[in-house]
Amino acid sequence: MLTQNSPEDPALPARPARGPGRPVGDHEEKRAELLAAATKVIAEHGFAKTSLRKVAERAGYTTGAVTYYFANKGDLVLALAESRFDRFDKLLDSVAPEADIRTLVQRWFEMSVGEPEFSIVMSQLLANLQFDAKLKDTLVRRYADYRARFAEIVREGQRRGTIRDDIPAAVLADQIGAMGDGFAVVTPLELQDFGPERIDEILDGVIRLLAPVGNG
């Protein structure tokens, strides 16, 4: 496990703690650094044991500097949840023009294998929905938007003739999403079983399952 400000952690380079008040530098860059630090703290210590103080220590800031961006832990967690779905939206943006489902599933693997903390944090956030109404509302809203966009991408693939059309697009989108979620849970636990060749085999299988009837 990497220690605070470890030089082996490229996402969080070592830096001296700053004084109280606004951190020096670009606002969005510093905010992103704090969200990256929060991701690591939650992945290592769990949601319940995460605090603004721990996040500040991990990022090399004072707690006061963290509260400049996030008033409290709830505010920080909401921002972290939004940032997770912002990444999902960018992923959908990248595959939407060609309805490229293979690339979509491949990117899921890349996040699961290359960024296991991503899946851990999402699991921690989901586990806390019943205790945080604002977090629940945020995730329900963002996930509904995500599912609707995903279904439209599948629908476009059906119009292009690259995805089977004997199953409703919304149903197929949910099935693909469930596969992606499953990979996100399993691959961090069994990284040795998901090398490049294995991932290619799985991707080929997904595409065959989605191929128009008579073309699989």
CSV table of C-alpha atoms in Angstrom, one decimal:
chain,number,residue,atom,x,y,z
A,1,MET,CA,0.0,0.0,0.0
A,2,LEU,CA,1.4,3.4,-0.9
A,3,THR,CA,2.0,5.9,1.8
A,4,GLN,CA,1.0,9.5,1.9
A,5,ASN,CA,2.7,11.5,-0.9
A,6,SER,CA,4.6,8.4,-2.0
A,7,PRO,CA,6.8,9.1,-5.0
A,8,GLU,CA,5.6,5.8,-6.4
A,9,ASP,CA,2.1,7.4,-6.7
A,10,PRO,CA,2.3,9.4,-10.0
A,11,ALA,CA,-1.3,10.7,-9.6
A,12,LEU,CA,-0.4,12.4,-6.3
A,13,PRO,CA,3.2,13.7,-6.4
A,14,ALA,CA,4.8,14.7,-3.1
A,15,ARG,CA,4.3,18.3,-2.1
A,16,PRO,CA,4.6,20.3,1.1
A,17,ALA,CA,1.3,21.0,3.0
A,18,ARG,CA,0.0,24.5,2.2
A,19,GLY,CA,-1.3,27.0,4.7
A,20,PRO,CA,-5.0,27.6,5.3
A,21,GLY,CA,-7.2,29.2,2.6
A,22,ARG,CA,-7.4,28.6,-1.1
A,23,PRO,CA,-4.7,26.3,-2.5
A,24,VAL,CA,-2.3,27.9,-5.0
A,25,GLY,CA,-2.9,27.0,-8.7
A,26,ASP,CA,-5.7,26.1,-11.1
A,27,HIS,CA,-9.1,25.6,-9.4
A,28,GLU,CA,-10.1,22.6,-11.5
A,29,GLU,CA,-6.7,21.0,-11.2
A,30,LYS,CA,-6.7,21.3,-7.4
A,31,ARG,CA,-10.2,20.0,-7.2
A,32,ALA,CA,-9.3,17.0,-9.3
A,33,GLU,CA,-6.3,16.3,-7.1
A,34,LEU,CA,-8.6,16.3,-4.0
A,35,LEU,CA,-11.0,13.9,-5.7
A,36,ALA,CA,-8.1,11.6,-6.7
A,37,ALA,CA,-7.0,11.7,-3.0
A,38,ALA,CA,-10.5,10.9,-1.9
A,39,THR,CA,-10.7,8.0,-4.2
A,40,LYS,CA,-7.5,6.5,-2.7
A,41,VAL,CA,-8.6,7.1,0.9
A,42,ILE,CA,-12.0,5.5,0.3
A,43,ALA,CA,-10.4,2.5,-1.5
A,44,GLU,CA,-7.9,2.0,1.3
A,45,HIS,CA,-9.9,2.8,4.4
A,46,GLY,CA,-13.5,2.5,3.4
A,47,PHE,CA,-16.3,5.0,3.2
A,48,ALA,CA,-17.1,5.2,6.9
A,49,LYS,CA,-13.4,5.9,7.9
A,50,THR,CA,-12.9,8.5,5.2
A,51,SER,CA,-12.6,12.1,6.5
A,52,LEU,CA,-11.7,15.5,5.1
A,53,ARG,CA,-8.6,15.4,7.3
A,54,LYS,CA,-7.4,12.1,5.7
A,55,VAL,CA,-8.1,13.4,2.3
A,56,ALA,CA,-6.2,16.6,3.0
A,57,GLU,CA,-3.2,14.6,4.4
A,58,ARG,CA,-3.2,12.3,1.3
A,59,ALA,CA,-3.3,15.3,-1.1
A,60,GLY,CA,-0.7,17.3,0.9
A,61,TYR,CA,-3.1,20.1,1.9
A,62,THR,CA,-4.5,21.4,5.1
A,63,THR,CA,-8.1,20.5,6.0
A,64,GLY,CA,-9.0,24.2,5.6
A,65,ALA,CA,-7.8,24.1,2.0
A,66,VAL,CA,-10.0,21.1,1.4
A,67,THR,CA,-13.1,22.9,2.8
A,68,TYR,CA,-12.4,25.7,0.3
A,69,TYR,CA,-13.7,23.3,-2.4
A,70,PHE,CA,-15.9,20.9,-0.4
A,71,ALA,CA,-17.8,22.2,2.7
A,72,ASN,CA,-18.1,18.8,4.3
A,73,LYS,CA,-17.7,15.1,3.6
A,74,GLY,CA,-21.1,14.8,2.1
A,75,ASP,CA,-20.2,17.6,-0.4
A,76,LEU,CA,-17.0,15.8,-1.3
A,77,VAL,CA,-18.7,12.5,-1.8
A,78,LEU,CA,-21.4,14.0,-4.1
A,79,ALA,CA,-18.6,15.6,-6.2
A,80,LEU,CA,-16.8,12.2,-6.3
A,81,ALA,CA,-20.0,10.5,-7.5
A,82,GLU,CA,-20.6,13.1,-10.1
A,83,SER,CA,-17.0,12.7,-11.3
A,84,ARG,CA,-17.5,8.9,-11.7
A,85,PHE,CA,-20.5,9.4,-13.9
A,86,ASP,CA,-18.7,12.2,-15.8
A,87,ARG,CA,-16.2,9.5,-16.9
A,88,PHE,CA,-19.0,7.2,-17.9
A,89,ASP,CA,-20.5,10.0,-20.0
A,90,LYS,CA,-17.2,10.6,-21.7
A,91,LEU,CA,-17.0,6.9,-22.5
A,92,LEU,CA,-20.4,7.0,-24.1
A,93,ASP,CA,-19.4,10.1,-26.0
A,94,SER,CA,-16.4,8.3,-27.5
A,95,VAL,CA,-18.4,5.3,-28.8
A,96,ALA,CA,-21.7,7.0,-29.7
A,97,PRO,CA,-20.8,8.1,-33.3
A,98,GLU,CA,-20.2,4.5,-34.5
A,99,ALA,CA,-22.3,2.7,-31.8
A,100,ASP,CA,-19.0,1.0,-31.0
A,101,ILE,CA,-20.1,-1.5,-28.3
A,102,ARG,CA,-16.8,-3.5,-28.5
A,103,THR,CA,-14.8,-0.4,-27.5
A,104,LEU,CA,-17.3,0.4,-24.8
A,105,VAL,CA,-16.9,-3.0,-23.1
A,106,GLN,CA,-13.1,-2.9,-23.7
A,107,ARG,CA,-12.9,0.5,-21.8
A,108,TRP,CA,-14.8,-1.1,-19.0
A,109,PHE,CA,-12.1,-3.7,-18.8
A,110,GLU,CA,-9.4,-1.1,-18.9
A,111,MET,CA,-10.9,0.7,-15.9
A,112,SER,CA,-11.5,-2.6,-14.0
A,113,VAL,CA,-8.0,-4.0,-14.7
A,114,GLY,CA,-6.0,-0.8,-14.7
A,115,GLU,CA,-7.9,1.1,-12.1
A,116,PRO,CA,-9.3,-1.3,-9.5
A,117,GLU,CA,-9.9,1.6,-7.1
A,118,PHE,CA,-12.6,2.9,-9.5
A,119,SER,CA,-14.7,-0.2,-8.9
A,120,ILE,CA,-14.1,-0.2,-5.2
A,121,VAL,CA,-15.2,3.4,-4.8
A,122,MET,CA,-18.3,2.9,-6.8
A,123,SER,CA,-19.2,-0.1,-4.6
A,124,GLN,CA,-18.6,1.9,-1.5
A,125,LEU,CA,-20.8,4.7,-2.7
A,126,LEU,CA,-23.6,2.3,-3.6
A,127,ALA,CA,-23.4,0.7,-0.2
A,128,ASN,CA,-24.1,4.1,1.4
A,129,LEU,CA,-27.2,5.0,-0.6
A,130,GLN,CA,-29.6,4.1,2.2
A,131,PHE,CA,-27.8,6.5,4.6
A,132,ASP,CA,-27.5,9.5,2.3
A,133,ALA,CA,-30.5,10.8,0.5
A,134,LYS,CA,-28.6,13.4,-1.5
A,135,LEU,CA,-26.1,10.8,-2.7
A,136,LYS,CA,-29.0,8.4,-3.6
A,137,ASP,CA,-30.8,11.1,-5.6
A,138,THR,CA,-27.6,12.0,-7.4
A,139,LEU,CA,-26.8,8.4,-8.4
A,140,VAL,CA,-30.4,7.6,-9.3
A,141,ARG,CA,-30.5,10.7,-11.6
A,142,ARG,CA,-27.1,10.1,-13.2
A,143,TYR,CA,-27.7,6.4,-13.7
A,144,ALA,CA,-31.1,6.9,-15.3
A,145,ASP,CA,-29.5,9.4,-17.8
A,146,TYR,CA,-26.6,6.9,-18.4
A,147,ARG,CA,-29.0,4.1,-19.1
A,148,ALA,CA,-31.1,6.2,-21.5
A,149,ARG,CA,-28.0,7.3,-23.5
A,150,PHE,CA,-26.7,3.7,-23.5
A,151,ALA,CA,-30.0,2.5,-24.9
A,152,GLU,CA,-29.9,5.1,-27.7
A,153,ILE,CA,-26.4,4.0,-28.7
A,154,VAL,CA,-27.6,0.4,-28.9
A,155,ARG,CA,-30.6,1.6,-30.9
A,156,GLU,CA,-28.3,3.3,-33.4
A,157,GLY,CA,-26.4,0.1,-33.8
A,158,GLN,CA,-29.6,-1.6,-34.6
A,159,ARG,CA,-30.4,1.0,-37.2
A,160,ARG,CA,-27.0,0.5,-38.7
A,161,GLY,CA,-27.5,-3.3,-38.8
A,162,THR,CA,-24.5,-4.0,-36.5
A,163,ILE,CA,-26.6,-5.0,-33.4
A,164,ARG,CA,-29.4,-7.5,-33.3
A,165,ASP,CA,-32.8,-5.9,-33.4
A,166,ASP,CA,-35.0,-8.9,-32.2
A,167,ILE,CA,-34.5,-7.6,-28.6
A,168,PRO,CA,-35.5,-4.1,-27.5
A,169,ALA,CA,-32.5,-1.7,-27.3
A,170,ALA,CA,-33.2,-0.8,-23.7
A,171,VAL,CA,-33.1,-4.5,-22.7
A,172,LEU,CA,-29.9,-5.1,-24.6
A,173,ALA,CA,-28.3,-2.0,-23.0
A,174,ASP,CA,-29.2,-3.2,-19.5
A,175,GLN,CA,-27.8,-6.6,-20.3
A,176,ILE,CA,-24.5,-5.2,-21.6
A,177,GLY,CA,-24.4,-2.8,-18.6
A,178,ALA,CA,-24.9,-5.8,-16.3
A,179,MET,CA,-22.0,-7.6,-18.0
A,180,GLY,CA,-19.8,-4.5,-17.6
A,181,ASP,CA,-20.7,-4.1,-13.9
A,182,GLY,CA,-19.9,-7.8,-13.4
A,183,PHE,CA,-16.5,-7.4,-15.0
A,184,ALA,CA,-15.8,-4.4,-12.8
A,185,VAL,CA,-16.5,-6.5,-9.7
A,186,VAL,CA,-14.6,-9.7,-10.8
A,187,THR,CA,-11.5,-8.4,-12.6
A,188,PRO,CA,-9.9,-6.6,-9.6
A,189,LEU,CA,-10.2,-9.9,-7.7
A,190,GLU,CA,-8.8,-12.1,-10.4
A,191,LEU,CA,-6.4,-9.8,-12.4
A,192,GLN,CA,-4.2,-12.8,-13.3
A,193,ASP,CA,-7.1,-14.3,-15.3
A,194,PHE,CA,-7.8,-11.2,-17.4
A,195,GLY,CA,-4.7,-10.7,-19.7
A,196,PRO,CA,-5.0,-9.2,-23.2
A,197,GLU,CA,-5.8,-12.5,-24.9
A,198,ARG,CA,-8.5,-13.4,-22.4
A,199,ILE,CA,-10.1,-9.9,-22.7
A,200,ASP,CA,-10.1,-10.2,-26.5
A,201,GLU,CA,-11.8,-13.6,-26.3
A,202,ILE,CA,-14.5,-12.1,-24.0
A,203,LEU,CA,-14.9,-9.1,-26.3
A,204,ASP,CA,-15.3,-11.4,-29.3
A,205,GLY,CA,-18.0,-13.3,-27.4
A,206,VAL,CA,-19.9,-10.2,-26.5
A,207,ILE,CA,-20.0,-9.1,-30.1
A,208,ARG,CA,-21.2,-12.5,-31.3
A,209,LEU,CA,-24.0,-12.3,-28.7
A,210,LEU,CA,-25.0,-8.9,-30.1
A,211,ALA,CA,-24.7,-9.8,-33.8
A,212,PRO,CA,-27.8,-9.6,-35.9
A,213,VAL,CA,-29.7,-12.9,-36.0
A,214,GLY,CA,-28.2,-15.1,-38.8
A,215,ASN,CA,-24.9,-13.3,-38.7
A,216,GLY,CA,-23.4,-14.6,-35.4
